[in-house]
CSV table of C-alpha atoms in Angstrom, one decimal:
chain,number,residue,atom,x,y,z
U,1,UNK,CA,-2.8,2.9,14.7
U,2,UNK,CA,-2.7,5.0,11.6
U,3,UNK,CA,-5.7,4.5,9.3
U,4,UNK,CA,-5.7,7.8,7.4
U,5,UNK,CA,-3.1,10.4,6.5
U,6,UNK,CA,-2.5,13.6,4.6
U,7,UNK,CA,0.0,14.8,1.9
U,8,UNK,CA,-0.3,18.5,1.1
U,9,UNK,CA,3.3,19.7,0.6
U,10,UNK,CA,4.3,20.6,-3.0
U,11,UNK,CA,5.9,17.7,-4.9
U,12,UNK,CA,9.1,19.8,-5.4
U,13,UNK,CA,9.4,20.4,-1.7
U,14,UNK,CA,9.0,16.7,-0.9
U,15,UNK,CA,11.5,15.7,-3.5
U,16,UNK,CA,14.1,18.0,-1.9
U,17,UNK,CA,13.4,16.7,1.6
U,18,UNK,CA,13.4,13.0,0.7
U,19,UNK,CA,16.0,13.1,-2.1
U,20,UNK,CA,14.6,10.8,-4.8
U,21,UNK,CA,15.6,11.2,-8.4
U,22,UNK,CA,12.2,11.2,-10.0
U,23,UNK,CA,10.2,14.4,-10.5
U,24,UNK,CA,6.6,13.3,-9.9
U,25,UNK,CA,3.7,15.7,-9.9
U,26,UNK,CA,0.7,14.8,-7.8
U,27,UNK,CA,-2.2,16.7,-6.2
U,28,UNK,CA,-2.7,17.4,-2.5
U,29,UNK,CA,-4.3,14.5,-0.7
U,30,UNK,CA,-6.4,15.2,2.4
U,31,UNK,CA,-7.9,11.8,3.2
U,32,UNK,CA,-5.7,8.9,2.1
U,33,UNK,CA,-7.2,5.6,3.1
U,34,UNK,CA,-6.1,1.9,3.0
U,35,UNK,CA,-6.1,0.1,-0.4
U,36,UNK,CA,-5.2,3.4,-2.2
U,37,UNK,CA,-1.9,3.9,-4.0
U,38,UNK,CA,0.4,6.1,-1.9
U,39,UNK,CA,3.8,7.7,-2.5
U,40,UNK,CA,6.7,5.7,-1.1
U,41,UNK,CA,10.5,6.4,-1.0
U,42,UNK,CA,12.7,3.4,-1.3
U,43,UNK,CA,16.4,2.7,-2.1
U,44,UNK,CA,17.2,0.5,-5.1
U,45,UNK,CA,20.9,-0.1,-6.0
U,46,UNK,CA,22.0,2.7,-3.7
U,47,UNK,CA,19.7,5.3,-5.1
U,48,UNK,CA,16.5,6.8,-3.6
U,49,UNK,CA,13.4,6.3,-5.8
U,50,UNK,CA,9.8,7.5,-5.7
U,51,UNK,CA,7.3,4.7,-6.1
U,52,UNK,CA,3.5,4.2,-5.8
U,53,UNK,CA,2.4,1.3,-3.7
U,54,UNK,CA,-0.9,0.0,-2.4
U,55,UNK,CA,-1.4,0.8,1.3
U,56,UNK,CA,-2.1,-2.6,2.8
U,57,UNK,CA,0.8,-5.0,2.9
U,58,UNK,CA,0.4,-8.4,1.2
U,59,UNK,CA,3.3,-10.9,2.0
U,60,UNK,CA,4.9,-12.7,-0.9
U,61,UNK,CA,3.8,-16.1,0.5
U,62,UNK,CA,0.0,-15.3,0.4
U,63,UNK,CA,-1.8,-17.6,-2.1
U,64,UNK,CA,-5.2,-15.9,-2.2
U,65,UNK,CA,-5.2,-12.2,-1.3
U,66,UNK,CA,-9.0,-12.3,-1.0
U,67,UNK,CA,-8.7,-14.5,2.1
U,68,UNK,CA,-5.9,-12.5,3.7
U,69,UNK,CA,-6.5,-9.6,6.1
U,70,UNK,CA,-5.1,-6.4,4.7
U,71,UNK,CA,-2.1,-5.2,6.9
U,72,UNK,CA,-2.1,-1.5,7.1
U,73,UNK,CA,0.1,-1.2,10.2
U,74,UNK,CA,3.0,-3.2,11.7
U,75,UNK,CA,3.8,-3.1,15.4
U,76,UNK,CA,7.3,-2.1,16.1
U,77,UNK,CA,7.5,-4.5,19.1
U,78,UNK,CA,6.9,-7.6,17.1
U,79,UNK,CA,8.0,-6.6,13.6
U,80,UNK,CA,11.1,-8.9,13.7
U,81,UNK,CA,9.1,-12.0,14.6
U,82,UNK,CA,5.9,-11.7,12.6
U,83,UNK,CA,6.0,-13.8,9.4
U,84,UNK,CA,4.4,-11.0,7.5
U,85,UNK,CA,7.1,-8.4,8.3
U,86,UNK,CA,10.3,-10.2,9.4
U,87,UNK,CA,11.8,-10.2,5.9
U,88,UNK,CA,10.6,-6.6,5.0
U,89,UNK,CA,12.1,-5.1,8.2
U,90,UNK,CA,15.5,-6.4,7.1
U,91,UNK,CA,15.3,-5.9,3.3
U,92,UNK,CA,12.5,-3.6,2.3
U,93,UNK,CA,12.3,-0.6,4.6
U,94,UNK,CA,10.9,2.6,3.1
U,95,UNK,CA,9.6,6.0,3.9
U,96,UNK,CA,6.0,7.4,3.4
U,97,UNK,CA,5.9,11.2,3.1
U,98,UNK,CA,3.1,12.7,5.1
U,99,UNK,CA,2.0,16.1,6.4
U,100,UNK,CA,-0.1,14.7,9.2
U,101,UNK,CA,-2.6,11.9,10.0
U,102,UNK,CA,-6.0,11.4,11.6
U,103,UNK,CA,-7.0,9.7,14.8
U,104,UNK,CA,-10.4,9.1,16.3
U,105,UNK,CA,-11.0,9.5,20.0
U,106,UNK,CA,-13.9,8.0,21.8
U,107,UNK,CA,-16.2,10.6,23.3
U,108,UNK,CA,-19.3,9.0,24.9
U,109,UNK,CA,-21.0,7.1,22.2
U,110,UNK,CA,-19.2,8.9,19.4
U,111,UNK,CA,-15.7,9.0,18.0
U,112,UNK,CA,-14.4,12.5,17.3
U,113,UNK,CA,-11.7,12.9,14.6
U,114,UNK,CA,-8.5,14.8,15.2
U,115,UNK,CA,-5.8,16.0,12.7
U,116,UNK,CA,-2.3,15.4,14.1
U,117,UNK,CA,0.8,17.1,12.6
U,118,UNK,CA,4.3,18.3,13.5
U,119,UNK,CA,4.4,21.4,15.6
U,120,UNK,CA,6.7,23.1,13.1
U,121,UNK,CA,4.4,22.3,10.2
U,122,UNK,CA,7.1,20.4,8.3
U,123,UNK,CA,6.3,17.1,6.4
U,124,UNK,CA,7.5,13.9,8.0
U,125,UNK,CA,8.7,10.5,6.9
U,126,UNK,CA,6.5,7.6,8.2
U,127,UNK,CA,8.4,4.4,8.7
U,128,UNK,CA,7.2,1.8,6.2
U,129,UNK,CA,7.7,-1.8,5.2
U,130,UNK,CA,7.2,-2.9,1.6
U,131,UNK,CA,6.5,-6.2,-0.1
U,132,UNK,CA,5.9,-7.2,-3.7
U,133,UNK,CA,3.2,-9.8,-4.1
U,134,UNK,CA,3.4,-12.0,-7.3
U,135,UNK,CA,0.2,-13.6,-8.4
U,136,UNK,CA,-0.3,-17.0,-10.1
U,137,UNK,CA,-0.2,-15.4,-13.6
U,138,UNK,CA,2.9,-13.4,-12.9
U,139,UNK,CA,1.2,-10.1,-12.0
U,140,UNK,CA,3.0,-8.0,-9.5
U,141,UNK,CA,1.6,-5.7,-6.8
U,142,UNK,CA,3.8,-3.5,-4.6
U,143,UNK,CA,2.3,-3.1,-1.2
U,144,UNK,CA,3.3,-1.3,2.0
U,145,UNK,CA,2.4,-1.0,5.8
U,146,UNK,CA,3.1,1.8,8.3
U,147,UNK,CA,5.1,0.9,11.4
U,148,UNK,CA,3.5,2.0,14.7
U,149,UNK,CA,4.8,2.2,18.3
U,150,UNK,CA,3.3,2.9,21.7
U,151,UNK,CA,2.3,6.6,22.0
U,152,UNK,CA,4.2,9.1,24.0
U,153,UNK,CA,2.3,10.6,27.0
U,154,UNK,CA,0.8,13.5,25.2
U,155,UNK,CA,-0.5,11.7,22.1
U,156,UNK,CA,-1.7,8.8,24.3
U,157,UNK,CA,-4.8,10.9,25.2
U,158,UNK,CA,-6.0,10.3,21.6
U,159,UNK,CA,-4.8,6.8,21.0
U,160,UNK,CA,-2.4,4.3,22.6
U,161,UNK,CA,-0.4,3.9,19.4
U,162,UNK,CA,1.2,6.3,16.9
U,163,UNK,CA,2.9,5.9,13.5
U,164,UNK,CA,6.7,5.9,13.8
U,165,UNK,CA,8.3,9.0,12.2
U,166,UNK,CA,11.9,9.0,11.0
U,167,UNK,CA,13.8,12.2,11.3
U,168,UNK,CA,15.6,13.5,8.2
U,169,UNK,CA,19.0,12.8,9.8
U,170,UNK,CA,18.0,9.1,10.0
U,171,UNK,CA,16.6,8.7,6.5
U,172,UNK,CA,19.8,7.1,5.2
U,173,UNK,CA,20.1,4.8,8.1
U,174,UNK,CA,16.5,3.6,7.9
U,175,UNK,CA,16.5,3.1,4.1
U,176,UNK,CA,19.9,1.3,3.9
U,177,UNK,CA,19.0,-2.4,3.8
U,178,UNK,CA,22.4,-3.4,2.4
U,179,UNK,CA,23.5,-5.4,5.5
U,180,UNK,CA,20.3,-7.5,5.6
U,181,UNK,CA,20.0,-6.8,9.3
U,182,UNK,CA,17.3,-5.0,11.3
U,183,UNK,CA,19.2,-4.6,14.5
U,184,UNK,CA,20.8,-1.3,13.4
U,185,UNK,CA,17.4,0.4,13.0
U,186,UNK,CA,15.3,-1.0,15.8
U,187,UNK,CA,16.2,2.0,18.0
U,188,UNK,CA,14.4,4.3,15.5
U,189,UNK,CA,11.1,2.5,16.0
U,190,UNK,CA,9.7,4.7,18.8
U,191,UNK,CA,7.1,7.4,19.2
U,192,UNK,CA,8.0,11.0,18.5
U,193,UNK,CA,9.2,13.0,21.5
U,194,UNK,CA,6.6,14.8,23.7
U,195,UNK,CA,5.6,18.1,22.3
U,196,UNK,CA,6.8,17.4,18.7
U,197,UNK,CA,3.3,16.9,17.4
U,198,UNK,CA,0.1,19.0,18.0
U,199,UNK,CA,-3.5,18.3,17.0
U,200,UNK,CA,-6.9,19.8,16.6
U,201,UNK,CA,-10.4,18.4,16.4
U,202,UNK,CA,-11.9,18.4,12.9
U,203,UNK,CA,-15.2,17.6,11.1
U,204,UNK,CA,-16.5,14.1,11.0
U,205,UNK,CA,-16.7,14.6,7.3
U,206,UNK,CA,-13.3,12.9,7.1
U,207,UNK,CA,-14.9,9.7,8.3
U,208,UNK,CA,-15.8,9.0,4.7
U,209,UNK,CA,-12.7,8.3,2.6
U,210,UNK,CA,-14.4,9.8,-0.4
U,211,UNK,CA,-14.3,13.2,1.2
U,212,UNK,CA,-10.7,14.0,0.1
U,213,UNK,CA,-10.6,17.8,0.4
U,214,UNK,CA,-9.3,20.5,2.7
U,215,UNK,CA,-12.8,21.2,4.2
U,216,UNK,CA,-12.5,18.1,6.5
U,217,UNK,CA,-9.4,19.4,8.3
U,218,UNK,CA,-10.9,22.8,9.2
U,219,UNK,CA,-10.3,23.5,12.9
U,220,UNK,CA,-13.2,22.7,15.3
U,221,UNK,CA,-11.2,22.9,18.5
U,222,UNK,CA,-7.5,23.4,18.9
U,223,UNK,CA,-5.5,21.2,21.3
U,224,UNK,CA,-1.9,21.7,22.4
U,225,UNK,CA,0.5,20.0,24.8
U,226,UNK,CA,2.2,21.9,27.6
U,227,UNK,CA,4.5,20.5,30.4
U,228,UNK,CA,3.0,20.8,33.8
U,229,UNK,CA,5.4,22.7,36.2
U,230,UNK,CA,3.6,21.3,39.2
U,231,UNK,CA,3.9,17.6,38.5
U,232,UNK,CA,6.6,17.4,35.8
U,233,UNK,CA,4.1,15.6,33.4
U,234,UNK,CA,2.2,16.7,30.4
U,235,UNK,CA,-1.3,18.2,30.4
U,236,UNK,CA,-3.7,18.7,27.5
U,237,UNK,CA,-5.4,22.1,27.2
U,238,UNK,CA,-8.2,22.7,24.8
U,239,UNK,CA,-9.3,26.1,23.6
U,240,UNK,CA,-12.4,26.2,21.5
U,241,UNK,CA,-12.1,27.9,18.2
U,242,UNK,CA,-14.8,29.4,16.0
U,243,UNK,CA,-16.3,26.5,14.0
U,244,UNK,CA,-16.5,27.2,10.3
U,245,UNK,CA,-18.2,23.9,9.5
U,246,UNK,CA,-21.4,24.0,11.7
U,247,UNK,CA,-23.6,23.0,8.9
U,248,UNK,CA,-21.7,19.9,8.0
U,249,UNK,CA,-23.6,16.7,8.7
U,250,UNK,CA,-21.8,14.7,11.5
U,251,UNK,CA,-23.6,11.5,10.9
U,252,UNK,CA,-20.8,10.0,8.9
U,253,UNK,CA,-19.1,6.8,10.0
U,254,UNK,CA,-15.5,5.7,9.7
U,255,UNK,CA,-15.1,3.4,6.7
U,256,UNK,CA,-12.5,1.8,4.5
U,257,UNK,CA,-12.6,-0.2,1.3
U,258,UNK,CA,-11.5,-3.5,2.6
U,259,UNK,CA,-10.9,-5.5,5.8
U,260,UNK,CA,-7.8,-4.2,7.6
U,261,UNK,CA,-5.6,-5.6,10.3
U,262,UNK,CA,-2.6,-4.9,12.5
U,263,UNK,CA,-0.1,-7.7,13.0
């Protein structure tokens, strides 16, 4: 799944990559969590726009949001059938700019956090689905979920699922919902190719969503993926790095501000 992510690229650079007309200015975010407003790129009347939406999709048909599980992720395999997503995949596809995301790997009785990002260091566009929920008094809330897919062999050592990333050459195809049809984009809903992403272990300080600063992503141990010449498969090699955060308390626990779910 994808439960935390990072946006650190300058706003001007993201605007150039994603091509929206607005010129927003926003600070780096190192620990974005569910329920928070996040930048979203969506097409309206044929033009790309920058919007802020709450991370945690709320379908339009929900009567009482307090009794509905917050949907932060949508499985690519069932997105066309699930009631919460079947309209959004056809009509409200969007992109979520990100410079990387976090995943927690079980290690004995603990879970160790890792920061995962593109090997070339470039920002990426996460595949998103948007819905606008309208309350009983006419209030509107724009919400979004991140699409996930089964992980490629290298990333599967951390977690069996990964967020779907859309390549810049496919931005237009993914964002174009004019034909009201999801079939043309389903082939995009796959994991990144092996070797495209790398990761390193980081401080458990990121377990707390309130710790939104660069200290949390400091390298504890570097991990990289290399093909195995002997077997033709991938192997994970770890090289310990000098820890710069030895004094940080590692007693933190993973937390979010509301119940979350994956449908």
